[in-house]
């Protein structure tokens, strides 16, 4: 599976983000954009031949963190527990490009 298909399968199919069109004048062969929230939060994936940066991560707040974790586990995506934050269940996984992703439910 190519990088584009892996990105769409992970972020679109597994995490449920909605893909949007890449704006004019930008190369859609090198970018994939997803809507992350409302009104205008987006995740931009650049399809480049560089290793993933280490250390940092981003966090996505979801409605049902446990259901999403089950879906990722069933799809063969490794998940790991995070240090507890009271009232905020969360876990980590890595996307197909080795980026660290935190998934949480805020206000649970």
PDB file of C-alpha atoms in Angstrom:
ATOM      1  CA  UNK A   1       0.000   0.000   0.000  1.00  0.00           C
ATOM      2  CA  UNK A   2       1.372   3.454  -0.910  1.00  0.00           C
ATOM      3  CA  UNK A   3       1.741   6.360   1.523  1.00  0.00           C
ATOM      4  CA  UNK A   4      -1.415   8.051   0.273  1.00  0.00           C
ATOM      5  CA  UNK A   5      -3.525   4.942   0.807  1.00  0.00           C
ATOM      6  CA  UNK A   6      -1.991   4.343   4.249  1.00  0.00           C
ATOM      7  CA  UNK A   7      -2.696   7.944   5.276  1.00  0.00           C
ATOM      8  CA  UNK A   8      -6.293   7.763   4.099  1.00  0.00           C
ATOM      9  CA  UNK A   9      -6.841   4.368   5.739  1.00  0.00           C
ATOM     10  CA  UNK A  10      -5.430   5.497   9.096  1.00  0.00           C
ATOM     11  CA  UNK A  11      -6.684   9.088   9.388  1.00  0.00           C
ATOM     12  CA  UNK A  12      -9.864   8.714   7.340  1.00  0.00           C
ATOM     13  CA  UNK A  13     -11.077   5.155   7.890  1.00  0.00           C
ATOM     14  CA  UNK A  14      -9.727   4.397  11.392  1.00  0.00           C
ATOM     15  CA  UNK A  15      -9.758   7.833  13.041  1.00  0.00           C
ATOM     16  CA  UNK A  16     -12.801   9.066  11.130  1.00  0.00           C
ATOM     17  CA  UNK A  17     -11.371  12.385   9.908  1.00  0.00           C
ATOM     18  CA  UNK A  18     -12.969  13.878   6.813  1.00  0.00           C
ATOM     19  CA  UNK A  19     -10.650  14.531   3.905  1.00  0.00           C
ATOM     20  CA  UNK A  20     -10.940  17.869   2.166  1.00  0.00           C
ATOM     21  CA  UNK A  21      -9.578  19.078  -1.140  1.00  0.00           C
ATOM     22  CA  UNK A  22      -6.104  20.534  -1.298  1.00  0.00           C
ATOM     23  CA  UNK A  23      -6.413  24.253  -2.128  1.00  0.00           C
ATOM     24  CA  UNK A  24      -5.580  25.482  -5.641  1.00  0.00           C
ATOM     25  CA  UNK A  25      -1.928  26.158  -6.459  1.00  0.00           C
ATOM     26  CA  UNK A  26      -0.791  23.430  -4.031  1.00  0.00           C
ATOM     27  CA  UNK A  27       0.237  20.022  -5.353  1.00  0.00           C
ATOM     28  CA  UNK A  28      -2.394  17.410  -4.346  1.00  0.00           C
ATOM     29  CA  UNK A  29       0.120  14.683  -5.225  1.00  0.00           C
ATOM     30  CA  UNK A  30       2.270  15.853  -2.286  1.00  0.00           C
ATOM     31  CA  UNK A  31      -0.412  16.787   0.267  1.00  0.00           C
ATOM     32  CA  UNK A  32      -3.447  15.267   1.953  1.00  0.00           C
ATOM     33  CA  UNK A  33      -5.666  17.510   4.080  1.00  0.00           C
ATOM     34  CA  UNK A  34      -8.174  16.387   6.690  1.00  0.00           C
ATOM     35  CA  UNK A  35     -10.734  18.326   8.699  1.00  0.00           C
ATOM     36  CA  UNK A  36     -10.040  17.752  12.370  1.00  0.00           C
ATOM     37  CA  UNK A  37     -12.705  19.863  14.012  1.00  0.00           C
ATOM     38  CA  UNK A  38     -14.847  22.863  13.588  1.00  0.00           C
ATOM     39  CA  UNK A  39     -14.823  25.426  12.363  1.00  0.00           C
ATOM     40  CA  UNK A  40     -11.501  25.345  10.529  1.00  0.00           C
ATOM     41  CA  UNK A  41      -9.039  22.995  12.224  1.00  0.00           C
ATOM     42  CA  UNK A  42      -7.108  20.848   9.766  1.00  0.00           C
ATOM     43  CA  UNK A  43      -4.378  18.246   9.629  1.00  0.00           C
ATOM     44  CA  UNK A  44      -2.016  18.595   6.665  1.00  0.00           C
ATOM     45  CA  UNK A  45       0.056  15.588   5.681  1.00  0.00           C
ATOM     46  CA  UNK A  46       3.044  16.219   3.455  1.00  0.00           C
ATOM     47  CA  UNK A  47       4.042  13.209   1.367  1.00  0.00           C
ATOM     48  CA  UNK A  48       7.824  13.549   1.426  1.00  0.00           C
ATOM     49  CA  UNK A  49      10.815  11.233   1.506  1.00  0.00           C
ATOM     50  CA  UNK A  50      12.121  12.317   4.915  1.00  0.00           C
ATOM     51  CA  UNK A  51      12.166  10.372   8.164  1.00  0.00           C
ATOM     52  CA  UNK A  52       9.493  11.298  10.688  1.00  0.00           C
ATOM     53  CA  UNK A  53      10.611  13.782  13.349  1.00  0.00           C
ATOM     54  CA  UNK A  54      11.130  12.311  16.805  1.00  0.00           C
ATOM     55  CA  UNK A  55       9.791  13.289  20.180  1.00  0.00           C
ATOM     56  CA  UNK A  56       6.784  15.463  19.450  1.00  0.00           C
ATOM     57  CA  UNK A  57       3.200  14.423  19.090  1.00  0.00           C
ATOM     58  CA  UNK A  58      -0.237  15.861  18.495  1.00  0.00           C
ATOM     59  CA  UNK A  59      -3.479  15.143  20.297  1.00  0.00           C
ATOM     60  CA  UNK A  60      -6.968  14.558  18.920  1.00  0.00           C
ATOM     61  CA  UNK A  61     -10.029  14.763  21.169  1.00  0.00           C
ATOM     62  CA  UNK A  62     -12.665  12.182  20.240  1.00  0.00           C
ATOM     63  CA  UNK A  63     -16.166  11.400  21.499  1.00  0.00           C
ATOM     64  CA  UNK A  64     -15.490   7.805  22.608  1.00  0.00           C
ATOM     65  CA  UNK A  65     -11.813   7.108  23.260  1.00  0.00           C
ATOM     66  CA  UNK A  66     -12.370   3.474  24.313  1.00  0.00           C
ATOM     67  CA  UNK A  67     -14.370   2.620  21.185  1.00  0.00           C
ATOM     68  CA  UNK A  68     -11.655   4.174  19.021  1.00  0.00           C
ATOM     69  CA  UNK A  69      -8.968   2.211  20.864  1.00  0.00           C
ATOM     70  CA  UNK A  70     -10.882  -1.029  20.232  1.00  0.00           C
ATOM     71  CA  UNK A  71     -11.195  -0.146  16.529  1.00  0.00           C
ATOM     72  CA  UNK A  72      -7.444   0.548  16.272  1.00  0.00           C
ATOM     73  CA  UNK A  73      -6.584  -2.670  18.164  1.00  0.00           C
ATOM     74  CA  UNK A  74      -8.868  -4.677  15.844  1.00  0.00           C
ATOM     75  CA  UNK A  75      -7.096  -3.111  12.851  1.00  0.00           C
ATOM     76  CA  UNK A  76      -3.706  -4.213  14.208  1.00  0.00           C
ATOM     77  CA  UNK A  77      -2.535  -0.741  15.266  1.00  0.00           C
ATOM     78  CA  UNK A  78      -0.478  -0.967  18.478  1.00  0.00           C
ATOM     79  CA  UNK A  79      -1.742   1.281  21.273  1.00  0.00           C
ATOM     80  CA  UNK A  80      -0.128   2.169  24.592  1.00  0.00           C
ATOM     81  CA  UNK A  81      -1.320   3.630  27.853  1.00  0.00           C
ATOM     82  CA  UNK A  82      -0.365   7.154  28.837  1.00  0.00           C
ATOM     83  CA  UNK A  83       0.239   8.637  32.260  1.00  0.00           C
ATOM     84  CA  UNK A  84      -3.188   9.208  33.767  1.00  0.00           C
ATOM     85  CA  UNK A  85      -4.795  12.619  33.691  1.00  0.00           C
ATOM     86  CA  UNK A  86      -7.785  12.534  36.045  1.00  0.00           C
ATOM     87  CA  UNK A  87     -11.052  12.839  34.116  1.00  0.00           C
ATOM     88  CA  UNK A  88      -9.328  12.558  30.766  1.00  0.00           C
ATOM     89  CA  UNK A  89      -8.894   8.987  29.483  1.00  0.00           C
ATOM     90  CA  UNK A  90      -6.222   8.785  26.828  1.00  0.00           C
ATOM     91  CA  UNK A  91      -3.785   6.545  24.978  1.00  0.00           C
ATOM     92  CA  UNK A  92      -1.101   6.748  22.313  1.00  0.00           C
ATOM     93  CA  UNK A  93      -0.540   5.084  18.969  1.00  0.00           C
ATOM     94  CA  UNK A  94       1.657   5.672  15.948  1.00  0.00           C
ATOM     95  CA  UNK A  95       0.379   6.476  12.493  1.00  0.00           C
ATOM     96  CA  UNK A  96       1.737   4.563   9.468  1.00  0.00           C
ATOM     97  CA  UNK A  97       4.570   7.111   9.216  1.00  0.00           C
ATOM     98  CA  UNK A  98       5.744   6.648  12.844  1.00  0.00           C
ATOM     99  CA  UNK A  99       4.247   9.925  14.109  1.00  0.00           C
ATOM    100  CA  UNK A 100       3.090   9.701  17.720  1.00  0.00           C
ATOM    101  CA  UNK A 101      -0.633  10.420  18.123  1.00  0.00           C
ATOM    102  CA  UNK A 102      -2.408  10.986  21.466  1.00  0.00           C
ATOM    103  CA  UNK A 103      -6.140  10.270  21.530  1.00  0.00           C
ATOM    104  CA  UNK A 104      -8.298  11.491  24.395  1.00  0.00           C
ATOM    105  CA  UNK A 105     -11.781  12.404  25.501  1.00  0.00           C
ATOM    106  CA  UNK A 106     -11.987  15.836  27.118  1.00  0.00           C
ATOM    107  CA  UNK A 107     -14.438  16.299  29.940  1.00  0.00           C
ATOM    108  CA  UNK A 108     -15.178  12.592  30.376  1.00  0.00           C
TER     109      UNK A 108
END
